[in-house]
Short mmCIF file of C-alpha atoms in Angstrom, two decimals:
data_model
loop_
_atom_site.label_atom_id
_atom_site.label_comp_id
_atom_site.label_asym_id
_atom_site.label_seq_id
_atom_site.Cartn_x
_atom_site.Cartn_y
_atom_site.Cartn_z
CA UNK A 177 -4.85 -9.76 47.38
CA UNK A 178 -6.52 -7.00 46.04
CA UNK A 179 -3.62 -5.12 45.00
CA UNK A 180 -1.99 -8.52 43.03
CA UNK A 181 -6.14 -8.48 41.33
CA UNK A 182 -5.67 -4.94 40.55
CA UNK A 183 -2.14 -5.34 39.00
CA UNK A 184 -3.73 -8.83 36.94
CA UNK A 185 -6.65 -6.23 35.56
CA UNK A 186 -4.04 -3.51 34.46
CA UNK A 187 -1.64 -5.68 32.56
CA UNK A 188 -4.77 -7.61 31.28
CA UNK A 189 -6.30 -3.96 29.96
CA UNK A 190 -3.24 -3.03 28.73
CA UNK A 191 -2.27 -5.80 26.74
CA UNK A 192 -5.38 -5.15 24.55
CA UNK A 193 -4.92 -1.85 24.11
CA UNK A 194 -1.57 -2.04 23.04
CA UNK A 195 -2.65 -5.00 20.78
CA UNK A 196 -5.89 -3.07 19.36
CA UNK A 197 -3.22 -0.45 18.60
CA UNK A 198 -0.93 -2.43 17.02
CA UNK A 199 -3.66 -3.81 14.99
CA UNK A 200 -4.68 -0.58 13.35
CA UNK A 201 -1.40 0.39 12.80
CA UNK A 202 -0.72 -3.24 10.50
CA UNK A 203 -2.18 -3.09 7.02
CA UNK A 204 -4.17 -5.86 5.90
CA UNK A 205 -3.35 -6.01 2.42
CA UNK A 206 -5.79 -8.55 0.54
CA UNK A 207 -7.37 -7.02 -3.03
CA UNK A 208 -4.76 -5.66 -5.42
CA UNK A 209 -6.16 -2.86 -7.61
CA UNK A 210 -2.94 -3.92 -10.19
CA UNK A 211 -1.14 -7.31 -10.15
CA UNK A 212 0.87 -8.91 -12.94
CA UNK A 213 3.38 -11.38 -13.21
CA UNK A 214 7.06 -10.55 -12.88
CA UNK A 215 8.64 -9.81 -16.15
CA UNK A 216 11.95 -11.95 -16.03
CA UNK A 217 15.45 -10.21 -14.76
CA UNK A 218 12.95 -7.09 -13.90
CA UNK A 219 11.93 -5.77 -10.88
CA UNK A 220 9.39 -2.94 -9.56
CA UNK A 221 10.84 -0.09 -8.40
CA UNK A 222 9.49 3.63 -8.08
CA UNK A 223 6.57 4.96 -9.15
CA UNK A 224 3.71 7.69 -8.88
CA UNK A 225 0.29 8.77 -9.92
CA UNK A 226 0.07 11.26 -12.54
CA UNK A 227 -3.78 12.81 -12.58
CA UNK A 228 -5.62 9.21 -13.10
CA UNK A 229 -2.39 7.72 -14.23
CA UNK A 230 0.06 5.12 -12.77
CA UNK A 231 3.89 5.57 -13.75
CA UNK A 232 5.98 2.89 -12.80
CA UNK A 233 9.73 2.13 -13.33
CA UNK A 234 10.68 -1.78 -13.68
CA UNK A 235 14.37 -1.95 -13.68
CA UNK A 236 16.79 -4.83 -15.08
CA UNK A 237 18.33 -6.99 -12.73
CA UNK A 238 21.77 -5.56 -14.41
CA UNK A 239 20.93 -1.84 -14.03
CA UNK A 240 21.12 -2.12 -18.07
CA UNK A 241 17.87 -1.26 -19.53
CA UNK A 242 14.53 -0.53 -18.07
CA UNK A 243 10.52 -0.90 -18.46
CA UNK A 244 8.27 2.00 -18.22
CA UNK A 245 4.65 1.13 -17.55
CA UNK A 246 1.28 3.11 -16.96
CA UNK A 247 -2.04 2.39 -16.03
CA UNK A 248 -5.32 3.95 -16.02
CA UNK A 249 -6.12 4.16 -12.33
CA UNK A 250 -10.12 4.58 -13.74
CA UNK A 251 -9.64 1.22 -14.70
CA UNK A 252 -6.63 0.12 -13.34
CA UNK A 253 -6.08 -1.36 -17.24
CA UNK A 254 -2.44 -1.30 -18.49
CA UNK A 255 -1.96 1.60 -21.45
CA UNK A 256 1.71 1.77 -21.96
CA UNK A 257 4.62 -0.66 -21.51
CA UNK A 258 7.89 -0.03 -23.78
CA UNK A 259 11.60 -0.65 -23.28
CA UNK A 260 13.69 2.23 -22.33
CA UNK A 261 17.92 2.55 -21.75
CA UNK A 262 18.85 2.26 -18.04
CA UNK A 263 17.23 4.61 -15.74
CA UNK A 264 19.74 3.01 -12.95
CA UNK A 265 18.21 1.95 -10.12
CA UNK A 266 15.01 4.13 -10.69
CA UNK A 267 14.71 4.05 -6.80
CA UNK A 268 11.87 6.70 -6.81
CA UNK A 269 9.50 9.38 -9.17
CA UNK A 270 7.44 12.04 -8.41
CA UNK A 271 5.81 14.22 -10.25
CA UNK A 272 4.99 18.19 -10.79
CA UNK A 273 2.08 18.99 -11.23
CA UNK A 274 2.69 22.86 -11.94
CA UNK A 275 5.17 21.89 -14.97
CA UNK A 276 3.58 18.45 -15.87
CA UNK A 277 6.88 16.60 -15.38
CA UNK A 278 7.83 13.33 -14.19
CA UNK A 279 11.17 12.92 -11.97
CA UNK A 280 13.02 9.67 -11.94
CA UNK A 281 16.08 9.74 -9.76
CA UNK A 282 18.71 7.44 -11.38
CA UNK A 283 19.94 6.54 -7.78
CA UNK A 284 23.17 4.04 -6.97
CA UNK A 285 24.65 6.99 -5.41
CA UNK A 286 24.11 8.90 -8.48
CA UNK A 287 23.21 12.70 -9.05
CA UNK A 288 21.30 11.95 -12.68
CA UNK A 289 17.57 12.91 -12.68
CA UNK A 290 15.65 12.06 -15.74
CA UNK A 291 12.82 14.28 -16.80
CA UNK A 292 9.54 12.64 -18.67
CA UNK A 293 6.31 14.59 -20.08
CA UNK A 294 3.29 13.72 -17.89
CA UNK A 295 1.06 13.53 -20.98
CA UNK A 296 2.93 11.40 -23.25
CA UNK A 297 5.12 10.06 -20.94
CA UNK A 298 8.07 9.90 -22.80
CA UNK A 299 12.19 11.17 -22.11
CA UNK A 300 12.59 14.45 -22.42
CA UNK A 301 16.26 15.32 -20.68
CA UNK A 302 18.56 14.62 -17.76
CA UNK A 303 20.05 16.78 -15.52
CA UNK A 304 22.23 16.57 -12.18
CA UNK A 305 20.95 16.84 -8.68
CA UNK A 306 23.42 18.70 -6.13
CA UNK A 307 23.21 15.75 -4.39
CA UNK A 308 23.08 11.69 -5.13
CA UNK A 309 19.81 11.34 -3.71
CA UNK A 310 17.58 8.09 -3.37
CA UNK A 311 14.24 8.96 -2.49
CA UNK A 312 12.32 12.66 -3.89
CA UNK A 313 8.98 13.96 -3.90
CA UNK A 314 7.27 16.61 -4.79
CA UNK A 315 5.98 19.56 -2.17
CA UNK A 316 2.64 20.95 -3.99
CA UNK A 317 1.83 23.29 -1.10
CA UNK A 318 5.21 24.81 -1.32
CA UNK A 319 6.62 24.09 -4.81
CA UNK A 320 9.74 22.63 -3.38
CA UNK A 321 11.02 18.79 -3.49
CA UNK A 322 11.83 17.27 -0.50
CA UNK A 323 14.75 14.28 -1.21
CA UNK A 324 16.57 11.58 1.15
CA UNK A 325 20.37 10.28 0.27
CA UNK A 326 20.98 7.70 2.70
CA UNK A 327 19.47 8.18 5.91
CA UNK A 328 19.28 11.91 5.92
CA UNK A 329 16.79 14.55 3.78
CA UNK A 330 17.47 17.96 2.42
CA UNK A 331 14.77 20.04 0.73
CA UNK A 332 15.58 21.75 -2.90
CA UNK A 333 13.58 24.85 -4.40
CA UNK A 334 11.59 24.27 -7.66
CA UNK A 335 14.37 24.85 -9.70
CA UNK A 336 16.34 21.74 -7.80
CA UNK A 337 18.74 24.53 -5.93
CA UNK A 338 19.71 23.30 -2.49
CA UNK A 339 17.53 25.05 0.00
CA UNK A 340 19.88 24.89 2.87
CA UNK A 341 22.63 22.71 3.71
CA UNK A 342 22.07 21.34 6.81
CA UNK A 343 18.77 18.81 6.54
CA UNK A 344 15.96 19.21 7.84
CA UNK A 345 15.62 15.05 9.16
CA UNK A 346 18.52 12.71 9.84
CA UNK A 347 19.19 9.47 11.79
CA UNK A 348 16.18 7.63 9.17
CA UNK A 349 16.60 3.74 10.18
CA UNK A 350 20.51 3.15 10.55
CA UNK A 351 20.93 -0.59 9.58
CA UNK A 352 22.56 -3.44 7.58
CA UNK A 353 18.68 -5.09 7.54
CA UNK A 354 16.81 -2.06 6.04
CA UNK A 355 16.03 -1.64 2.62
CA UNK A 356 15.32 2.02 2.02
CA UNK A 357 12.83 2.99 -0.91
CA UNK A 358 10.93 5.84 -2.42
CA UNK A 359 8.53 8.45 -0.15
CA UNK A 360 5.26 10.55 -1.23
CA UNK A 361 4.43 13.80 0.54
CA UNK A 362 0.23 14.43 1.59
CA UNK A 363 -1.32 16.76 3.43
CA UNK A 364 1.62 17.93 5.47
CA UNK A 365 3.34 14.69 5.91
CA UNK A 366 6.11 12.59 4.16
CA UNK A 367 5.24 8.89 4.18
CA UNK A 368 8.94 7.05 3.91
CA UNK A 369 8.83 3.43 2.96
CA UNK A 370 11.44 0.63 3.90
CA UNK A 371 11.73 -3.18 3.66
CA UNK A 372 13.27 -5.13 6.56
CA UNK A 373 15.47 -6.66 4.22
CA UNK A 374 15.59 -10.92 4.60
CA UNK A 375 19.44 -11.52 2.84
CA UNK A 376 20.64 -9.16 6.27
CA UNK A 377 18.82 -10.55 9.05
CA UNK A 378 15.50 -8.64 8.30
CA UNK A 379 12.08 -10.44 8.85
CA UNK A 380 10.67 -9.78 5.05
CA UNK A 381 7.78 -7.08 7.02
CA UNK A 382 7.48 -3.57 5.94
CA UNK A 383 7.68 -0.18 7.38
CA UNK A 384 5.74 3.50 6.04
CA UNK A 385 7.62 6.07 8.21
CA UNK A 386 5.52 9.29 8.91
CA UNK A 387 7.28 12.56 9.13
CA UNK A 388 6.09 15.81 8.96
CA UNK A 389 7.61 18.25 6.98
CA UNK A 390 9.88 19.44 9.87
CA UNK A 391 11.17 16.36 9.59
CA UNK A 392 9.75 14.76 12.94
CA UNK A 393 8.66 11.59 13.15
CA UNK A 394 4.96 11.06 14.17
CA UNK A 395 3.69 7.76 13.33
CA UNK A 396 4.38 4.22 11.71
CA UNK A 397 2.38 2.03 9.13
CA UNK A 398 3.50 -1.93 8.91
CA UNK A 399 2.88 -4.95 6.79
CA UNK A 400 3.38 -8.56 7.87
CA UNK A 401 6.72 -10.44 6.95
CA UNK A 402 4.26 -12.72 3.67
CA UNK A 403 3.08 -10.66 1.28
CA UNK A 404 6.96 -9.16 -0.25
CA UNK A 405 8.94 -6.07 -0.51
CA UNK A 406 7.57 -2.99 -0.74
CA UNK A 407 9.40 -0.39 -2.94
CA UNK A 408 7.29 2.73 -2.86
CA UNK A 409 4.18 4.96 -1.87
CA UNK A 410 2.15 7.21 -3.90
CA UNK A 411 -1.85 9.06 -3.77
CA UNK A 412 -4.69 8.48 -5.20
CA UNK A 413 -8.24 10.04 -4.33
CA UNK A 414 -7.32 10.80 -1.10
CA UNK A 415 -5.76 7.20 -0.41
CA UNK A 416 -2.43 5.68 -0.89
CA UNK A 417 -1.34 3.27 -3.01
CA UNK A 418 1.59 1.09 -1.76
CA UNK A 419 3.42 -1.18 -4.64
CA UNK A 420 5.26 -4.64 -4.16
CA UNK A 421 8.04 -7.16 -5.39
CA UNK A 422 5.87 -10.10 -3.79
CA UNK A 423 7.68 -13.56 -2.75
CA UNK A 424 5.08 -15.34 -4.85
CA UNK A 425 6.62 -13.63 -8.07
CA UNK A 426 4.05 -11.41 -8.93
CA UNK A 427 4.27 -7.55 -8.70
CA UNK A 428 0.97 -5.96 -6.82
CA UNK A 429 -0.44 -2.42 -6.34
CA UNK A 430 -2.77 -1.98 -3.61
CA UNK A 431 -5.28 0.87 -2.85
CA UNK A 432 -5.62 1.69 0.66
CA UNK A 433 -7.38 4.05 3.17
CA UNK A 434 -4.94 6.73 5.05
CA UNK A 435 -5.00 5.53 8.59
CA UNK A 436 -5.21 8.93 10.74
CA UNK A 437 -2.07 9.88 12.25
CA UNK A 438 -2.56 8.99 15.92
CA UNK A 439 0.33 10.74 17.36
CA UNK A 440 0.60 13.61 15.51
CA UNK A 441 1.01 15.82 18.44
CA UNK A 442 4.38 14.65 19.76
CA UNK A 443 6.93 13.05 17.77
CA UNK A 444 8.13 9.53 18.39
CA UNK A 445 11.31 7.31 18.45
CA UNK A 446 12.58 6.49 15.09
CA UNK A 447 12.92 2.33 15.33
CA UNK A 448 12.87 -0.42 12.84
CA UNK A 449 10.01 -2.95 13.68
CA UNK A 450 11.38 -5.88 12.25
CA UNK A 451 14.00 -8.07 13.21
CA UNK A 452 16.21 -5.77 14.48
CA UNK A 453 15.80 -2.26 16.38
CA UNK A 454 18.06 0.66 15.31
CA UNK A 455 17.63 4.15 18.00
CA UNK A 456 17.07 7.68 16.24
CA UNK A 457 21.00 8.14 15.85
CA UNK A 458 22.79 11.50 16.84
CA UNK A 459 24.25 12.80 14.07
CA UNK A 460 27.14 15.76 13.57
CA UNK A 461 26.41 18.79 11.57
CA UNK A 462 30.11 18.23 9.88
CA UNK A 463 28.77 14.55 8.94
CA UNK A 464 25.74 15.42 6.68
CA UNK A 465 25.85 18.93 5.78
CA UNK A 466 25.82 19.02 2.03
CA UNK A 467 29.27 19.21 1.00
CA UNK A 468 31.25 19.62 -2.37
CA UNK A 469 31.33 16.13 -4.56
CA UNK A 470 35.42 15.64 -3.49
CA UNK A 471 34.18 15.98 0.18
CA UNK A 472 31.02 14.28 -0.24
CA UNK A 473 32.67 10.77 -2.03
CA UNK A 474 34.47 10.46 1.59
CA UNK A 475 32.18 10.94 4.13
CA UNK A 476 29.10 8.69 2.23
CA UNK A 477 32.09 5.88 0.50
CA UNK A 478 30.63 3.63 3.43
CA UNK A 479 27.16 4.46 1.79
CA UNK A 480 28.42 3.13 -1.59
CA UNK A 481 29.66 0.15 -0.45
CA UNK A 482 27.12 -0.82 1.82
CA UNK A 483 24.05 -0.31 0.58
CA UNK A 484 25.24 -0.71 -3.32
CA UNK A 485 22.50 -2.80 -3.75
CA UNK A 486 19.76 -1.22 -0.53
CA UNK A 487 18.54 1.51 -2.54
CA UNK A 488 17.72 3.30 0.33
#
């Protein structure tokens, strides 16, 4: 009897630990620093501070034409809005703060980056990427960029030259439900964000992935399946600011606290939480090594046709 009591008191115990932990881990989004009604056939899509400044990237449901819009994060007040060409699928922007420029990566399996001035904010140039990435941000403590194609990420110098070939994460979130968007490097640590994506079996929760910048994974951030889709991170005075496509058809930006990284001593398995579960995958070397653009268009053509429209 006393050993079925004791067995009662340790699942008891541990089921509210593991729920407590759970808990913290599940953002409780509720006051929106920036919320605005969706502008129709547009749709939020990266973004990133600039000093007290928010850059965002709305993108046409076509891929044809774009809205760039900042705010004043003093006042979180809108100060710019105009229309701009395509930026494609604008999946995610960082920004330099050594050469005061904005990145936008065009995405779509594309190699275009576009280049804006961080005190205007207007185009300056394009250039090409040596790879079609879909995620990039900016490595102050190193002056390097870190950047994702599909579920792998490589690391270029400051002058966008391929550090090294092989990359230094892979096996991100394999799945037909996962809707891969823009990260943010602070203090060490990439924060990845992804959408368990509803049209594929997905729940509609979300998911900030927490690597370091070895590329191992050490903790996970979630939202609930109501508030929408969240399409990337960014910082602000030493908290993050995580931006939404919400199901009520409004587009929010909320400013949240940096839960501390509980398990930053070991690294952890690299699952999906929503609807389905996807295992850290074991890659070959030959698979994602960065490889010539003939070479390249083979081994990631299941990349373009399946996630065409997951710009992740």
């Amino acid at each position: 009897m006393k050993k079925v009591l004791y067995y009662i008191t340790t699942f008891i115990f541990m089921f509210f630990i593991v729920g407590f932990c759970y808990a913290e881990k599940t953002l409780e989004l509720n006051n929106p620093i920036i919320s605005f009604k969706k502008i129709k056939h547009y749709s939020l899509q990266g973004f990133t501070t600039v000093n007290d400044y928010l850059f965002m990237i709305l993108e046409g449901y076509d891929d044809t034409k774009s809205i760039i819009k900042v705010y004043d994060l003093r006042t979180n007040n809108e100060i710019i809005s105009y229309d701009f060409p395509s930026l494609g699928h604008a999946n995610d922007v960082t920004y330099n703060k050594n050469n005061n420029i904005i990145y936008v990566i065009h995405a779509d399996g594309s190699n275009i980056i576009y280049k804006f001035d961080g005190s205007t904010f207007k185009y300056i140039e394009q250039f090409e990427s040596p790879l079609p990435i879909r995620s990039i941000t900016y490595i102050e403590d190193t002056n390097e960029y870190a950047v994702r194609t599909v579920s792998v990420g490589f690391k270029y110098d400051s002058n966008f030259n391929l550090i090294n070939k092989f990359p230094f994460v892979m096996g991100m979130n394999f799945g037909f439900d996962i809707g891969r968007q823009g990260w943010a490097y602070y203090k060490n640590h990439i924060y990845y964000t992804n959408w368990s994506w509803i049209k594929y079996g997905g729940d509609g929760s979300n998911s900030i992935y927490i690597y370091d910048y070895e590329g191992h994974r050490k903790d996970a951030l979630y939202t609930d399946t109501t508030i929408g889709e969240i399409e990337d991170i960014a910082f602000y005075n030493n908290k993050m600011i995580l931006g939404f496509n919400c199901y009520d058809g409004k587009i929010r930006f909320f400013l949240e606290n940096i839960p501390v990284i509980e398990s930053d001593d070991k690294d952890i398995d690299d699952n999906t939480k929503g609807a389905k579960q996807y295992d850290k995958t074991t890659i070959s070397e030959q698979s994602y090594t960065a490889q010539p653009a003939s070479v390249r268009e083979k081994t990631e053509k299941k990349t373009k046709e399946q996630y065409k429209n997951d710009e992740g």
